[in-house]
Amino acid sequence: MTERRARLPAVDRVLRSDEGGALIAQYGRPLVLDAVQKALAERRRCGADASVAAIIEASDASLARTMQPSQRRVFNLTGTVLHTNLGRAPLPEEAITAATAAMRDPTTLEYDLASGRRGERDDHIAGWLTRLTGAEAALAVNNNAGALVLALNTLAEGRETIVSRGELIEIGGSFRLPDIMARAGTRLREVGTTNRTHLADFTAAIGPQTGLILKAHTSNYAIEGFTAVVPAVKLAALALEHGVPFVEDLGSGSLVDLERWALPHEPTAAEALAEGADLVTFSGDKLLGGAQAGLVVGRADLVRRLARNPLKRALRLDKIRLAALEAVLRLYADPERLAERLPALRLLTRPHGEIAASGQRLLPAVEDALEGIAEVGLVDTRSQIGSGALPVSLLPSAALALRPISRSGAAVEALARALRALPVPVIGRIEGGRVLLDLRCLEDEAVFLGQLPTLAGLLRPLPFSPPQPGEG
């Protein structure tokens, strides 16, 4: 028997229709042509008839999905404030304005207006970094791993770098310090044991092949119990005695003492320099609260050597991130208002009572939206700082706890998936059969609430209701 051919309009007819012309005006002919052909092919494959209007509707939906930006705004309700996968520190308005201005027009990125000659792009941030840390000089590259690679390659290529075995850190994406060192061209000389390293271990390892001594701050884990570490000040003295540089990698790093805002202490770049580090490397987009960058501060002669390394050009920052970073550094000149002007610090210092009050405001609307689908409650929880900062320090917070009426694992996964499918995706965490929405980072309550009818619509078709009497 011959299969019935689907009755479908010709491609040209669809494109010449008024609606097709409107799509072409919006998206351009190549994309519209591709979408129409795919819509027709899909109906031909299943033998379904379709009108011009139906093909236009399918093509319009397909084009909208194609043109949706892949990097989208989300609500970070995970409980991790500086979340690597969600972009780490949100930028202050001053940085956004500065970055936008740098994008719009030519700038003095590497141009000295006074002399009319070429300038140095690091000059835009070096003055602020030296002021804030007490360093002699500073430079910036694309991230902290890049800063460390640049320092190791410049100061210890073909020679040994001595580091405690307990500080051979691994960061996100299986990115390990020994691998970074190998790519930088330096040979790892590990000393001590995982939990205990002494000054004598470093002293015994120093020799003619020593390029530098490295101390890596264990910012993404903690070793507790029977432990021993060598203080930075003793390593600095040892390095000075033997004429080798001492580099301290702070990782997340901070420019101010967080204890000022009742947060756990994190070593600052100024403290590391005061204890004798010749160079200090740290991130710009973690506790500092700025754009992604790797910052190097310290001795002027060593910074100049790093700046002359050909790798510096490969790792350098563009004008947009430099503009944003400079704007953030300027905020540190007024520490009294820093917590209210720097979003990362504002979120980290948000009081538990304020977060719980937000939860009380949101609770009735969320209960209504999920009636018959999930039980909703407000619970105390703890947020973490994240991105390798203060790994064992947790901040009192509050969360909306959403427990599906159906207690299956599939139901809680479906609920989390529906939250991620909202126009502004809501990213929470699954814990104990519930979806927890930690409210520490939720400041735009109006947009969150405005999406709840959409959430209910996404969930109603799903099997969330408990089995009826007589059902299996």
mmCIF file with all atom_site columns, C-alpha atoms in Angstrom, residues 272-404:
data_model
loop_
_atom_site.group_PDB
_atom_site.id
_atom_site.type_symbol
_atom_site.label_atom_id
_atom_site.label_alt_id
_atom_site.label_comp_id
_atom_site.label_asym_id
_atom_site.label_entity_id
_atom_site.label_seq_id
_atom_site.pdbx_PDB_ins_code
_atom_site.Cartn_x
_atom_site.Cartn_y
_atom_site.Cartn_z
_atom_site.occupancy
_atom_site.B_iso_or_equiv
_atom_site.pdbx_formal_charge
_atom_site.auth_seq_id
_atom_site.auth_comp_id
_atom_site.auth_asym_id
_atom_site.auth_atom_id
_atom_site.pdbx_PDB_model_num
ATOM 1   C CA . ALA A 1 272 ? 50.994 38.406 53.003 1.00 0.00 ? 272 ALA A CA 1
ATOM 2   C CA . LEU A 1 273 ? 53.330 41.167 51.856 1.00 0.00 ? 273 LEU A CA 1
ATOM 3   C CA . ALA A 1 274 ? 53.866 42.355 55.418 1.00 0.00 ? 274 ALA A CA 1
ATOM 4   C CA . GLU A 1 275 ? 54.908 38.807 56.376 1.00 0.00 ? 275 GLU A CA 1
ATOM 5   C CA . GLY A 1 276 ? 57.608 38.877 53.723 1.00 0.00 ? 276 GLY A CA 1
ATOM 6   C CA . ALA A 1 277 ? 56.146 37.493 50.488 1.00 0.00 ? 277 ALA A CA 1
ATOM 7   C CA . ASP A 1 278 ? 58.019 38.819 47.463 1.00 0.00 ? 278 ASP A CA 1
ATOM 8   C CA . LEU A 1 279 ? 54.993 38.287 45.220 1.00 0.00 ? 279 LEU A CA 1
ATOM 9   C CA . VAL A 1 280 ? 51.351 37.572 46.071 1.00 0.00 ? 280 VAL A CA 1
ATOM 10  C CA . THR A 1 281 ? 48.813 36.235 43.587 1.00 0.00 ? 281 THR A CA 1
ATOM 11  C CA . PHE A 1 282 ? 45.019 36.264 44.041 1.00 0.00 ? 282 PHE A CA 1
ATOM 12  C CA . SER A 1 283 ? 41.724 36.450 42.165 1.00 0.00 ? 283 SER A CA 1
ATOM 13  C CA . GLY A 1 284 ? 39.750 39.512 41.178 1.00 0.00 ? 284 GLY A CA 1
ATOM 14  C CA . ASP A 1 285 ? 36.293 37.911 40.980 1.00 0.00 ? 285 ASP A CA 1
ATOM 15  C CA . LYS A 1 286 ? 36.011 36.108 44.297 1.00 0.00 ? 286 LYS A CA 1
ATOM 16  C CA . LEU A 1 287 ? 36.241 37.857 47.669 1.00 0.00 ? 287 LEU A CA 1
ATOM 17  C CA . LEU A 1 288 ? 37.504 41.009 45.983 1.00 0.00 ? 288 LEU A CA 1
ATOM 18  C CA . GLY A 1 289 ? 34.105 41.203 44.267 1.00 0.00 ? 289 GLY A CA 1
ATOM 19  C CA . GLY A 1 290 ? 35.253 42.336 40.820 1.00 0.00 ? 290 GLY A CA 1
ATOM 20  C CA . ALA A 1 291 ? 35.713 41.096 37.281 1.00 0.00 ? 291 ALA A CA 1
ATOM 21  C CA . GLN A 1 292 ? 37.556 37.869 36.503 1.00 0.00 ? 292 GLN A CA 1
ATOM 22  C CA . ALA A 1 293 ? 41.275 38.552 36.817 1.00 0.00 ? 293 ALA A CA 1
ATOM 23  C CA . GLY A 1 294 ? 44.470 37.251 38.329 1.00 0.00 ? 294 GLY A CA 1
ATOM 24  C CA . LEU A 1 295 ? 46.346 39.890 40.297 1.00 0.00 ? 295 LEU A CA 1
ATOM 25  C CA . VAL A 1 296 ? 50.034 39.965 41.166 1.00 0.00 ? 296 VAL A CA 1
ATOM 26  C CA . VAL A 1 297 ? 51.432 42.412 43.729 1.00 0.00 ? 297 VAL A CA 1
ATOM 27  C CA . GLY A 1 298 ? 54.876 42.673 45.265 1.00 0.00 ? 298 GLY A CA 1
ATOM 28  C CA . ARG A 1 299 ? 58.478 43.637 44.556 1.00 0.00 ? 299 ARG A CA 1
ATOM 29  C CA . ALA A 1 300 ? 58.888 46.026 41.638 1.00 0.00 ? 300 ALA A CA 1
ATOM 30  C CA . ASP A 1 301 ? 61.858 44.188 40.130 1.00 0.00 ? 301 ASP A CA 1
ATOM 31  C CA . LEU A 1 302 ? 59.983 40.880 40.074 1.00 0.00 ? 302 LEU A CA 1
ATOM 32  C CA . VAL A 1 303 ? 56.802 42.429 38.696 1.00 0.00 ? 303 VAL A CA 1
ATOM 33  C CA . ARG A 1 304 ? 58.864 43.982 35.891 1.00 0.00 ? 304 ARG A CA 1
ATOM 34  C CA . ARG A 1 305 ? 60.268 40.557 35.058 1.00 0.00 ? 305 ARG A CA 1
ATOM 35  C CA . LEU A 1 306 ? 56.772 39.110 34.872 1.00 0.00 ? 306 LEU A CA 1
ATOM 36  C CA . ALA A 1 307 ? 55.624 41.976 32.667 1.00 0.00 ? 307 ALA A CA 1
ATOM 37  C CA . ARG A 1 308 ? 58.463 41.301 30.181 1.00 0.00 ? 308 ARG A CA 1
ATOM 38  C CA . ASN A 1 309 ? 57.607 37.599 29.872 1.00 0.00 ? 309 ASN A CA 1
ATOM 39  C CA . PRO A 1 310 ? 56.006 36.893 26.443 1.00 0.00 ? 310 PRO A CA 1
ATOM 40  C CA . LEU A 1 311 ? 53.324 34.906 28.291 1.00 0.00 ? 311 LEU A CA 1
ATOM 41  C CA . LYS A 1 312 ? 52.068 38.155 29.804 1.00 0.00 ? 312 LYS A CA 1
ATOM 42  C CA . ARG A 1 313 ? 50.678 39.235 26.432 1.00 0.00 ? 313 ARG A CA 1
ATOM 43  C CA . ALA A 1 314 ? 48.847 35.925 26.040 1.00 0.00 ? 314 ALA A CA 1
ATOM 44  C CA . LEU A 1 315 ? 47.322 36.286 29.514 1.00 0.00 ? 315 LEU A CA 1
ATOM 45  C CA . ARG A 1 316 ? 46.552 39.999 29.555 1.00 0.00 ? 316 ARG A CA 1
ATOM 46  C CA . LEU A 1 317 ? 43.157 41.553 30.335 1.00 0.00 ? 317 LEU A CA 1
ATOM 47  C CA . ASP A 1 318 ? 41.040 43.355 27.747 1.00 0.00 ? 318 ASP A CA 1
ATOM 48  C CA . LYS A 1 319 ? 39.839 46.925 28.160 1.00 0.00 ? 319 LYS A CA 1
ATOM 49  C CA . ILE A 1 320 ? 36.368 45.884 29.347 1.00 0.00 ? 320 ILE A CA 1
ATOM 50  C CA . ARG A 1 321 ? 37.497 43.866 32.355 1.00 0.00 ? 321 ARG A CA 1
ATOM 51  C CA . LEU A 1 322 ? 40.215 46.390 33.178 1.00 0.00 ? 322 LEU A CA 1
ATOM 52  C CA . ALA A 1 323 ? 37.607 49.150 33.281 1.00 0.00 ? 323 ALA A CA 1
ATOM 53  C CA . ALA A 1 324 ? 35.327 47.090 35.520 1.00 0.00 ? 324 ALA A CA 1
ATOM 54  C CA . LEU A 1 325 ? 38.198 46.077 37.805 1.00 0.00 ? 325 LEU A CA 1
ATOM 55  C CA . GLU A 1 326 ? 39.429 49.645 38.182 1.00 0.00 ? 326 GLU A CA 1
ATOM 56  C CA . ALA A 1 327 ? 35.918 50.775 39.151 1.00 0.00 ? 327 ALA A CA 1
ATOM 57  C CA . VAL A 1 328 ? 35.713 48.061 41.820 1.00 0.00 ? 328 VAL A CA 1
ATOM 58  C CA . LEU A 1 329 ? 39.136 48.927 43.240 1.00 0.00 ? 329 LEU A CA 1
ATOM 59  C CA . ARG A 1 330 ? 38.054 52.573 43.578 1.00 0.00 ? 330 ARG A CA 1
ATOM 60  C CA . LEU A 1 331 ? 35.244 51.454 45.902 1.00 0.00 ? 331 LEU A CA 1
ATOM 61  C CA . TYR A 1 332 ? 37.854 50.141 48.350 1.00 0.00 ? 332 TYR A CA 1
ATOM 62  C CA . ALA A 1 333 ? 39.050 53.716 48.907 1.00 0.00 ? 333 ALA A CA 1
ATOM 63  C CA . ASP A 1 334 ? 35.891 54.193 51.021 1.00 0.00 ? 334 ASP A CA 1
ATOM 64  C CA . PRO A 1 335 ? 35.769 51.126 53.308 1.00 0.00 ? 335 PRO A CA 1
ATOM 65  C CA . GLU A 1 336 ? 32.954 52.621 55.411 1.00 0.00 ? 336 GLU A CA 1
ATOM 66  C CA . ARG A 1 337 ? 30.509 52.174 52.518 1.00 0.00 ? 337 ARG A CA 1
ATOM 67  C CA . LEU A 1 338 ? 32.076 49.105 50.924 1.00 0.00 ? 338 LEU A CA 1
ATOM 68  C CA . ALA A 1 339 ? 29.532 46.590 52.230 1.00 0.00 ? 339 ALA A CA 1
ATOM 69  C CA . GLU A 1 340 ? 26.592 48.527 50.798 1.00 0.00 ? 340 GLU A CA 1
ATOM 70  C CA . ARG A 1 341 ? 28.227 49.271 47.427 1.00 0.00 ? 341 ARG A CA 1
ATOM 71  C CA . LEU A 1 342 ? 29.974 45.966 46.643 1.00 0.00 ? 342 LEU A CA 1
ATOM 72  C CA . PRO A 1 343 ? 27.351 43.270 45.884 1.00 0.00 ? 343 PRO A CA 1
ATOM 73  C CA . ALA A 1 344 ? 29.526 40.300 46.881 1.00 0.00 ? 344 ALA A CA 1
ATOM 74  C CA . LEU A 1 345 ? 30.228 41.772 50.305 1.00 0.00 ? 345 LEU A CA 1
ATOM 75  C CA . ARG A 1 346 ? 26.625 42.926 50.699 1.00 0.00 ? 346 ARG A CA 1
ATOM 76  C CA . LEU A 1 347 ? 25.361 39.383 50.126 1.00 0.00 ? 347 LEU A CA 1
ATOM 77  C CA . LEU A 1 348 ? 27.963 37.838 52.402 1.00 0.00 ? 348 LEU A CA 1
ATOM 78  C CA . THR A 1 349 ? 27.090 40.208 55.255 1.00 0.00 ? 349 THR A CA 1
ATOM 79  C CA . ARG A 1 350 ? 23.311 40.039 54.845 1.00 0.00 ? 350 ARG A CA 1
ATOM 80  C CA . PRO A 1 351 ? 21.808 39.420 58.310 1.00 0.00 ? 351 PRO A CA 1
ATOM 81  C CA . HIS A 1 352 ? 19.906 36.217 58.974 1.00 0.00 ? 352 HIS A CA 1
ATOM 82  C CA . GLY A 1 353 ? 16.888 38.204 60.181 1.00 0.00 ? 353 GLY A CA 1
ATOM 83  C CA . GLU A 1 354 ? 16.644 40.087 56.891 1.00 0.00 ? 354 GLU A CA 1
ATOM 84  C CA . ILE A 1 355 ? 16.835 36.845 54.896 1.00 0.00 ? 355 ILE A CA 1
ATOM 85  C CA . ALA A 1 356 ? 14.174 35.189 57.072 1.00 0.00 ? 356 ALA A CA 1
ATOM 86  C CA . ALA A 1 357 ? 11.896 38.217 56.661 1.00 0.00 ? 357 ALA A CA 1
ATOM 87  C CA . SER A 1 358 ? 12.204 37.850 52.890 1.00 0.00 ? 358 SER A CA 1
ATOM 88  C CA . GLY A 1 359 ? 11.178 34.224 53.256 1.00 0.00 ? 359 GLY A CA 1
ATOM 89  C CA . GLN A 1 360 ? 8.094  35.176 55.275 1.00 0.00 ? 360 GLN A CA 1
ATOM 90  C CA . ARG A 1 361 ? 7.045  37.609 52.529 1.00 0.00 ? 361 ARG A CA 1
ATOM 91  C CA . LEU A 1 362 ? 7.490  35.020 49.778 1.00 0.00 ? 362 LEU A CA 1
ATOM 92  C CA . LEU A 1 363 ? 6.049  31.997 51.584 1.00 0.00 ? 363 LEU A CA 1
ATOM 93  C CA . PRO A 1 364 ? 2.292  32.561 50.976 1.00 0.00 ? 364 PRO A CA 1
ATOM 94  C CA . ALA A 1 365 ? 2.709  33.144 47.230 1.00 0.00 ? 365 ALA A CA 1
ATOM 95  C CA . VAL A 1 366 ? 4.937  30.085 46.792 1.00 0.00 ? 366 VAL A CA 1
ATOM 96  C CA . GLU A 1 367 ? 2.477  27.963 48.796 1.00 0.00 ? 367 GLU A CA 1
ATOM 97  C CA . ASP A 1 368 ? -0.374 29.088 46.533 1.00 0.00 ? 368 ASP A CA 1
ATOM 98  C CA . ALA A 1 369 ? 1.612  28.387 43.357 1.00 0.00 ? 369 ALA A CA 1
ATOM 99  C CA . LEU A 1 370 ? 2.528  24.865 44.472 1.00 0.00 ? 370 LEU A CA 1
ATOM 100 C CA . GLU A 1 371 ? -0.781 23.916 46.105 1.00 0.00 ? 371 GLU A CA 1
ATOM 101 C CA . GLY A 1 372 ? -1.400 20.225 45.517 1.00 0.00 ? 372 GLY A CA 1
ATOM 102 C CA . ILE A 1 373 ? 2.121  19.811 44.121 1.00 0.00 ? 373 ILE A CA 1
ATOM 103 C CA . ALA A 1 374 ? 4.531  20.419 46.979 1.00 0.00 ? 374 ALA A CA 1
ATOM 104 C CA . GLU A 1 375 ? 4.580  21.256 50.663 1.00 0.00 ? 375 GLU A CA 1
ATOM 105 C CA . VAL A 1 376 ? 6.342  24.568 51.256 1.00 0.00 ? 376 VAL A CA 1
ATOM 106 C CA . GLY A 1 377 ? 8.042  25.696 54.436 1.00 0.00 ? 377 GLY A CA 1
ATOM 107 C CA . LEU A 1 378 ? 10.604 28.204 55.644 1.00 0.00 ? 378 LEU A CA 1
ATOM 108 C CA . VAL A 1 379 ? 13.650 26.606 57.270 1.00 0.00 ? 379 VAL A CA 1
ATOM 109 C CA . ASP A 1 380 ? 16.933 27.768 58.715 1.00 0.00 ? 380 ASP A CA 1
ATOM 110 C CA . THR A 1 381 ? 19.970 26.726 56.718 1.00 0.00 ? 381 THR A CA 1
ATOM 111 C CA . ARG A 1 382 ? 23.580 27.735 56.165 1.00 0.00 ? 382 ARG A CA 1
ATOM 112 C CA . SER A 1 383 ? 25.136 29.403 53.131 1.00 0.00 ? 383 SER A CA 1
ATOM 113 C CA . GLN A 1 384 ? 28.731 28.969 52.078 1.00 0.00 ? 384 GLN A CA 1
ATOM 114 C CA . ILE A 1 385 ? 30.996 31.629 50.662 1.00 0.00 ? 385 ILE A CA 1
ATOM 115 C CA . GLY A 1 386 ? 32.179 29.442 47.785 1.00 0.00 ? 386 GLY A CA 1
ATOM 116 C CA . SER A 1 387 ? 34.754 29.493 44.968 1.00 0.00 ? 387 SER A CA 1
ATOM 117 C CA . GLY A 1 388 ? 37.483 28.192 47.235 1.00 0.00 ? 388 GLY A CA 1
ATOM 118 C CA . ALA A 1 389 ? 36.960 30.824 49.913 1.00 0.00 ? 389 ALA A CA 1
ATOM 119 C CA . LEU A 1 390 ? 36.789 29.833 53.593 1.00 0.00 ? 390 LEU A CA 1
ATOM 120 C CA . PRO A 1 391 ? 35.753 26.202 52.969 1.00 0.00 ? 391 PRO A CA 1
ATOM 121 C CA . VAL A 1 392 ? 34.617 25.350 56.496 1.00 0.00 ? 392 VAL A CA 1
ATOM 122 C CA . SER A 1 393 ? 32.923 28.679 57.270 1.00 0.00 ? 393 SER A CA 1
ATOM 123 C CA . LEU A 1 394 ? 29.132 28.722 56.933 1.00 0.00 ? 394 LEU A CA 1
ATOM 124 C CA . LEU A 1 395 ? 26.759 31.681 57.200 1.00 0.00 ? 395 LEU A CA 1
ATOM 125 C CA . PRO A 1 396 ? 23.350 31.464 58.934 1.00 0.00 ? 396 PRO A CA 1
ATOM 126 C CA . SER A 1 397 ? 20.610 31.780 56.314 1.00 0.00 ? 397 SER A CA 1
ATOM 127 C CA . ALA A 1 398 ? 16.998 30.872 55.548 1.00 0.00 ? 398 ALA A CA 1
ATOM 128 C CA . ALA A 1 399 ? 15.517 28.844 52.698 1.00 0.00 ? 399 ALA A CA 1
ATOM 129 C CA . LEU A 1 400 ? 12.196 27.923 51.185 1.00 0.00 ? 400 LEU A CA 1
ATOM 130 C CA . ALA A 1 401 ? 11.945 24.134 51.417 1.00 0.00 ? 401 ALA A CA 1
ATOM 131 C CA . LEU A 1 402 ? 9.827  22.574 48.655 1.00 0.00 ? 402 LEU A CA 1
ATOM 132 C CA . ARG A 1 403 ? 8.888  18.928 49.277 1.00 0.00 ? 403 ARG A CA 1
ATOM 133 C CA . PRO A 1 404 ? 6.823  17.275 46.498 1.00 0.00 ? 404 PRO A CA 1
#
